[in-house]
Short mmCIF file of C-alpha atoms and ligand atoms in Angstrom, two decimals:
data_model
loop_
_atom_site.label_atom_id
_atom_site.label_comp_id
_atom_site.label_asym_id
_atom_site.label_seq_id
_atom_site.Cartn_x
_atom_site.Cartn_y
_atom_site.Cartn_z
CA UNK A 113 152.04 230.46 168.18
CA UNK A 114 154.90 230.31 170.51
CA UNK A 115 154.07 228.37 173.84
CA UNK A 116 156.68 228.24 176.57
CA UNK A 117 157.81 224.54 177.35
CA UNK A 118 157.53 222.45 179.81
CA UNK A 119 160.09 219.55 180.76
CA UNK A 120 158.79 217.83 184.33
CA UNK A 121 160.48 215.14 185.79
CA UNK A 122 158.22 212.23 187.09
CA UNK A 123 160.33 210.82 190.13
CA UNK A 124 157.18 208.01 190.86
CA UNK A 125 158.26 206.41 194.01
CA UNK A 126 161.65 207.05 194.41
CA UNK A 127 163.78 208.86 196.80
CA UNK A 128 164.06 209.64 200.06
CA UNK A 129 163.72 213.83 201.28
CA UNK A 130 167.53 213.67 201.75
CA UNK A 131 168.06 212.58 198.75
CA UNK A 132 165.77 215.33 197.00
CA UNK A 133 167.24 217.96 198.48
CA UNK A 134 171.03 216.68 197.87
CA UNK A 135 169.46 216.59 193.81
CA UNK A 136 167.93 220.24 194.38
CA UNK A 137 171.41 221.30 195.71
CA UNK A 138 173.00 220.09 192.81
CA UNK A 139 171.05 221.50 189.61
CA UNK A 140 169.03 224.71 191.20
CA UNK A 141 172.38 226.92 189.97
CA UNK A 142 171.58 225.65 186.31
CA UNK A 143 168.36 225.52 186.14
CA UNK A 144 167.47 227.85 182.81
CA UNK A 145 165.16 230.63 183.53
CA UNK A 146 161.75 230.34 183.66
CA UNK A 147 161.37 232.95 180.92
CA UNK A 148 162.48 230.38 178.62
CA UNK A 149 160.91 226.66 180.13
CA UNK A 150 158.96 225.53 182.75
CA UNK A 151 161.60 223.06 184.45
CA UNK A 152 159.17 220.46 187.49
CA UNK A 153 160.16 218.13 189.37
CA UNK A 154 156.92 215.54 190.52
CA UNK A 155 158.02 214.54 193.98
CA UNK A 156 156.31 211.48 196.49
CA UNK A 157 153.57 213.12 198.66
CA UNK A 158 155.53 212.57 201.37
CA UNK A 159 158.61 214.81 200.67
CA UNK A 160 156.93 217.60 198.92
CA UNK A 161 157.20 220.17 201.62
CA UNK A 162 161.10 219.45 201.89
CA UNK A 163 160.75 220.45 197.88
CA UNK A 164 158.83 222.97 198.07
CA UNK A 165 161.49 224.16 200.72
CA UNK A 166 164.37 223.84 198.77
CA UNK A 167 163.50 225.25 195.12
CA UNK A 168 162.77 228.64 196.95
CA UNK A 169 164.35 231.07 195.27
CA UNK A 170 165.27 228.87 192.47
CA UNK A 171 163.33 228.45 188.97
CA UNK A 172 162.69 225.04 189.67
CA UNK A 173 158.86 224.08 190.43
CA UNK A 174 157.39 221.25 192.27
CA UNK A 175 154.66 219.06 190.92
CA UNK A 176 152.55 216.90 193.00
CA UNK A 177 151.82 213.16 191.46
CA UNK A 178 148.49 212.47 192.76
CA UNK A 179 145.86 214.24 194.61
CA UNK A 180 142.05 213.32 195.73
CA UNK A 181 139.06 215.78 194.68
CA UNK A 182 137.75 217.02 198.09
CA UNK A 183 139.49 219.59 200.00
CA UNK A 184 139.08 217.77 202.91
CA UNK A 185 137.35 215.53 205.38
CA UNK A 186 136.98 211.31 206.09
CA UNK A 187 139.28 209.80 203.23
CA UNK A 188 141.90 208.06 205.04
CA UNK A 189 145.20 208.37 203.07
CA UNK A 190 144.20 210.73 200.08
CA UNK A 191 145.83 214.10 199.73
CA UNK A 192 143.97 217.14 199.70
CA UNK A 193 144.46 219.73 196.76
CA UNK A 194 144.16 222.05 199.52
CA UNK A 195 146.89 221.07 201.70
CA UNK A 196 149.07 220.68 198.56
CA UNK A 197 148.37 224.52 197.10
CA UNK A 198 149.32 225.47 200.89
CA UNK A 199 152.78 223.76 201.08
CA UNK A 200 153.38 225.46 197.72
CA UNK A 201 153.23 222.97 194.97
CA UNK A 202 152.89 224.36 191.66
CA UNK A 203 151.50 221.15 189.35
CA UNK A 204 149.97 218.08 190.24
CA UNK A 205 149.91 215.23 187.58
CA UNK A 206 146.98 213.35 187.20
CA UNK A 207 145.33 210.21 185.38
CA UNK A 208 149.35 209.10 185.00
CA UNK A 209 148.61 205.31 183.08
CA UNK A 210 149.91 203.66 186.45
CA UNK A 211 147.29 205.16 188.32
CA UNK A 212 145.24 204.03 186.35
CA UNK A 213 146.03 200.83 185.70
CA UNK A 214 147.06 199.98 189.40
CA UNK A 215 144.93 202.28 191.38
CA UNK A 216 141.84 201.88 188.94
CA UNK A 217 141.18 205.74 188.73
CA UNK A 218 138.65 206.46 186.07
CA UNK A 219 138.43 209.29 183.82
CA UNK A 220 135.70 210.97 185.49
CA UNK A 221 137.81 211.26 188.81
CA UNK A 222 140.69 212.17 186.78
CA UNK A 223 138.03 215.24 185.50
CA UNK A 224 137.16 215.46 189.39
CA UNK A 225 140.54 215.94 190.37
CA UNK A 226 141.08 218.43 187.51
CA UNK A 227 138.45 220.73 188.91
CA UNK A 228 139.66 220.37 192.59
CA UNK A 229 143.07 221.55 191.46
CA UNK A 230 142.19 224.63 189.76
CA UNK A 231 139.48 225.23 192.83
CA UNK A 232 142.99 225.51 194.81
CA UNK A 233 145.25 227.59 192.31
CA UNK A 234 147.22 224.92 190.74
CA UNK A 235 147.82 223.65 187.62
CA UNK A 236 146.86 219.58 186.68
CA UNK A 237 149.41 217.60 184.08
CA UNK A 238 146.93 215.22 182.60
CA UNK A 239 148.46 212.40 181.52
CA UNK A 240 146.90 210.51 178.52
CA UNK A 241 147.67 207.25 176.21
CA UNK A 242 147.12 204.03 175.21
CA UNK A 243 148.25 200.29 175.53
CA UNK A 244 150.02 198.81 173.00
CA UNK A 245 147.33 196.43 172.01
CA UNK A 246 145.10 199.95 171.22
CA UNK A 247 148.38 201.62 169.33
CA UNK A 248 148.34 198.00 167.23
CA UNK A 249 144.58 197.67 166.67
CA UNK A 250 144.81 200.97 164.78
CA UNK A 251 142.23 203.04 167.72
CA UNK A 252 144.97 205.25 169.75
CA UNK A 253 143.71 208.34 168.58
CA UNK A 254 140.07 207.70 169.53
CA UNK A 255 141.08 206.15 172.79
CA UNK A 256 142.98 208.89 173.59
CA UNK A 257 140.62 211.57 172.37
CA UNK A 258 137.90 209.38 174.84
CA UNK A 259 140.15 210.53 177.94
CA UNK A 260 140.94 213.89 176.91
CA UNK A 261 137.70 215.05 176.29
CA UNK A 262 136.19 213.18 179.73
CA UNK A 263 139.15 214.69 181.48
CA UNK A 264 138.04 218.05 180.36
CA UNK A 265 134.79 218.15 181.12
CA UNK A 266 132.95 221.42 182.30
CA UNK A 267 136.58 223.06 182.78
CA UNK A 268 136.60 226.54 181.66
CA UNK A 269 138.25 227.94 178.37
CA UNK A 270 140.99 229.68 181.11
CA UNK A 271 141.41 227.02 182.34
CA UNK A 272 142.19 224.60 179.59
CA UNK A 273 144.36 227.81 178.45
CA UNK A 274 146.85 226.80 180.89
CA UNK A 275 146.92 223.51 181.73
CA UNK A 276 149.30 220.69 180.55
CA UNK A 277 148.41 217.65 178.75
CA UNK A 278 150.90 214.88 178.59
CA UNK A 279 150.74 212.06 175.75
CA UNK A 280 152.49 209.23 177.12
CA UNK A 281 151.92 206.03 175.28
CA UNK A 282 151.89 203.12 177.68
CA UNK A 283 154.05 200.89 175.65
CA UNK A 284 157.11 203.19 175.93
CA UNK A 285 157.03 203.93 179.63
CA UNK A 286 159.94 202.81 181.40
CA UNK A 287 160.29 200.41 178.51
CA UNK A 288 163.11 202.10 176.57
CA UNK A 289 160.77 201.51 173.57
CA UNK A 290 159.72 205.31 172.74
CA UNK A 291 157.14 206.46 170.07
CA UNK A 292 159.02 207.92 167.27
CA UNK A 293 158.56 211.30 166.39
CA UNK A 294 155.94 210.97 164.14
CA UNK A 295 153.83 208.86 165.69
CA UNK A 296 154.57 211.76 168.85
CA UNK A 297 153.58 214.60 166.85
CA UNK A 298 150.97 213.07 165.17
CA UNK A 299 148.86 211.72 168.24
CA UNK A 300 149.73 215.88 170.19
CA UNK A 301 148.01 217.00 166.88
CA UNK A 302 145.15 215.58 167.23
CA UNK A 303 144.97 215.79 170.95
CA UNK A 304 145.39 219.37 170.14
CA UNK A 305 142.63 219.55 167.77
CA UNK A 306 140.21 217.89 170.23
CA UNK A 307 140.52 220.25 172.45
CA UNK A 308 139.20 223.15 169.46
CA UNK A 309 136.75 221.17 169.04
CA UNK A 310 135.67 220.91 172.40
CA UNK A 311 136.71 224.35 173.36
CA UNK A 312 137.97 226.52 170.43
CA UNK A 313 141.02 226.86 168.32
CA UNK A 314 142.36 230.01 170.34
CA UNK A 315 142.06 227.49 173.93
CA UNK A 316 143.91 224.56 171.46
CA UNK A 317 146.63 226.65 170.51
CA UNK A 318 147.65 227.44 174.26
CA UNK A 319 147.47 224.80 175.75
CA UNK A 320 150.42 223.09 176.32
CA UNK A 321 151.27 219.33 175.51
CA UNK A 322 153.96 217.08 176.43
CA UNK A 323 155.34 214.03 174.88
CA UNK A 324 156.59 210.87 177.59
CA UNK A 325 157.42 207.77 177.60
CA UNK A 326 161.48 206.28 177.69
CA UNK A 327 162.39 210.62 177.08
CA UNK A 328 166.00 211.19 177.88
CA UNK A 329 168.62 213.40 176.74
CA UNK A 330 169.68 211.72 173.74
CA UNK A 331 166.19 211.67 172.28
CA UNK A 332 164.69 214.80 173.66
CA UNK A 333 165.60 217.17 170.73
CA UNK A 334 163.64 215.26 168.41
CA UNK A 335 160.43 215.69 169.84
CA UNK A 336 161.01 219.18 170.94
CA UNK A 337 161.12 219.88 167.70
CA UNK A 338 157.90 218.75 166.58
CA UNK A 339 155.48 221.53 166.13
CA UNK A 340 152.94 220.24 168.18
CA UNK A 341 154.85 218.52 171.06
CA UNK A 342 155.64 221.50 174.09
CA UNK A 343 157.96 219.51 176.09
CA UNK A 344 158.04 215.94 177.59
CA UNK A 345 157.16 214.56 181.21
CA UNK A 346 160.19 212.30 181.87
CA UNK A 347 160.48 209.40 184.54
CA UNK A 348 163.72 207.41 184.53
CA UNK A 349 165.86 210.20 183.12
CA UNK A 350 164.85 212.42 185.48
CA UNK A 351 166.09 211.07 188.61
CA UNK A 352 169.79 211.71 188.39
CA UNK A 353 170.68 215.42 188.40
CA UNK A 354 173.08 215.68 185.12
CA UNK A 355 170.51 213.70 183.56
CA UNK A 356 167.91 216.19 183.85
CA UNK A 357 169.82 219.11 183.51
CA UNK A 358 170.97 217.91 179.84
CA UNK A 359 166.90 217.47 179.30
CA UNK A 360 166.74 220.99 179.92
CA UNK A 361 169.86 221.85 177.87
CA UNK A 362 167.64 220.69 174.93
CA UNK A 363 165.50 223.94 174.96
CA UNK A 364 167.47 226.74 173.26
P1 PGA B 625 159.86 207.01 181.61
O1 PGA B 625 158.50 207.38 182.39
O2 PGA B 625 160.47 208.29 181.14
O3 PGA B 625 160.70 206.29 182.63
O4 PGA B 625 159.46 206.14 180.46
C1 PGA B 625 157.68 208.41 181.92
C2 PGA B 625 156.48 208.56 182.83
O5 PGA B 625 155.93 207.57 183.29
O6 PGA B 625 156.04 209.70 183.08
#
């Protein structure tokens, strides 16, 4: 089964749109082709028409980090799926752990705001994992299978085809402290085979799932090649342009 990878860079809250589009100048020449990975960028709300701007033309795509499940209406500071499909954003992440763990969401928005996004013609990155007093208590895989399967819910077999799931264990974001490959492999494994059991073994071996947590270019190889792992969402790495392009230098 040969999926295409995905590596997408999780900026959080960082940069300004000048500085996006000075980054975009600098890697959209060496960006590999999209026939061979899917190479995001997650931008701030705020800047993602400027990105959406600049990656025209290039095979860079542009990931929203958050959105809210109603098209539209009274919800003072949310952004609408809608309004993001119409500036031209590819992905948006969702259920990343500090949305979670600062912003409360639950996994039944986080299933909310899966449906909105497909209702506009994106894709979601689901972000799952679990805190390092789960990982040490010996329960990360049923945790984890907890949020994948409520994150799911009612989505269609086409749709869980071709969406992304991201296994990012909280204990190695932005820590420097990442999961080794193993443990990587063996948590997308069974991710993957909760989704055949929930859907079917032709949906599970489609859909795509990324490893994150401290990724960077000196590790990246080793979980890309783990049979199971499709590519890795990336946060600190990501936000200086030779950085990211040797991320992408690990596909071959
Ligand atoms: P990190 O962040 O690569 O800086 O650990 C990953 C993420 O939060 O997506």
């Amino acid at each position: 089964m040969s999926r295409k990878p995905i590596i997408a860079g999780n900026w959080k809250m960082n940069k300004t749109a000048k500085e996006s589009r000075a980054f975009i100048e600098d890697v959209k020449l060496d960006i590999p082709s999209n026939d061979l990975v899917d190479a995001v960028i997650g931008a701030p709300a705020i800047f993602l028409e400027a990105m959406t701007e600049a990656v025209q033309g290039t095979d860079l795509q542009v990931a929203a980090q958050n959105c809210y499940w109603e098209d539209e209406g009274a919800f003072t500071g949310e952004s609408s799926p809608k309004t993001l499909s119409d500036l031209g954003v590819d992905y948006v992440i969702i259920g990343h752990s500090e949305r979670r763990q600062y912003f409360h969401e639950s996994n039944e928005e986080i299933n909310k705001k899966a449906h909105a996004i497909f209702r506009n013609g994106m894709k979601p990155i689901i972000c799952c994992g679990e805190t390092l007093e789960t990982y040490e208590a010996g329960n990360a895989e049923e945790f984890v299978g907890q949020q994948i399967t409520a994150a799911l819910n009612e989505l269609t077999e086409g749709q869980v085809q071709s969406l992304v799931i991201a296994y990012e264990p909280i204990w190695a974001i932005g820590t420097g402290k990442s999961a080794t490959k193993d443990d990587a492999q063996k948590m997308c494994k069974t991710i993957r085979h909760i989704v055949a059991e929930n859907f079917n073994q032709e949906v599970a071996d489609q859909v795509r799932i990324q490893y994150g947590g401290s990724v960077k270019p000196e590790n990246i190889a080793e979980y890309l090649a783990c049979p199971d792992v499709d590519g890795a969402l990336v946060g600190g790495a990501s936000l200086q342009p030779e950085s990211f392009l040797s991320l992408l230098e690990a596909i071959n």
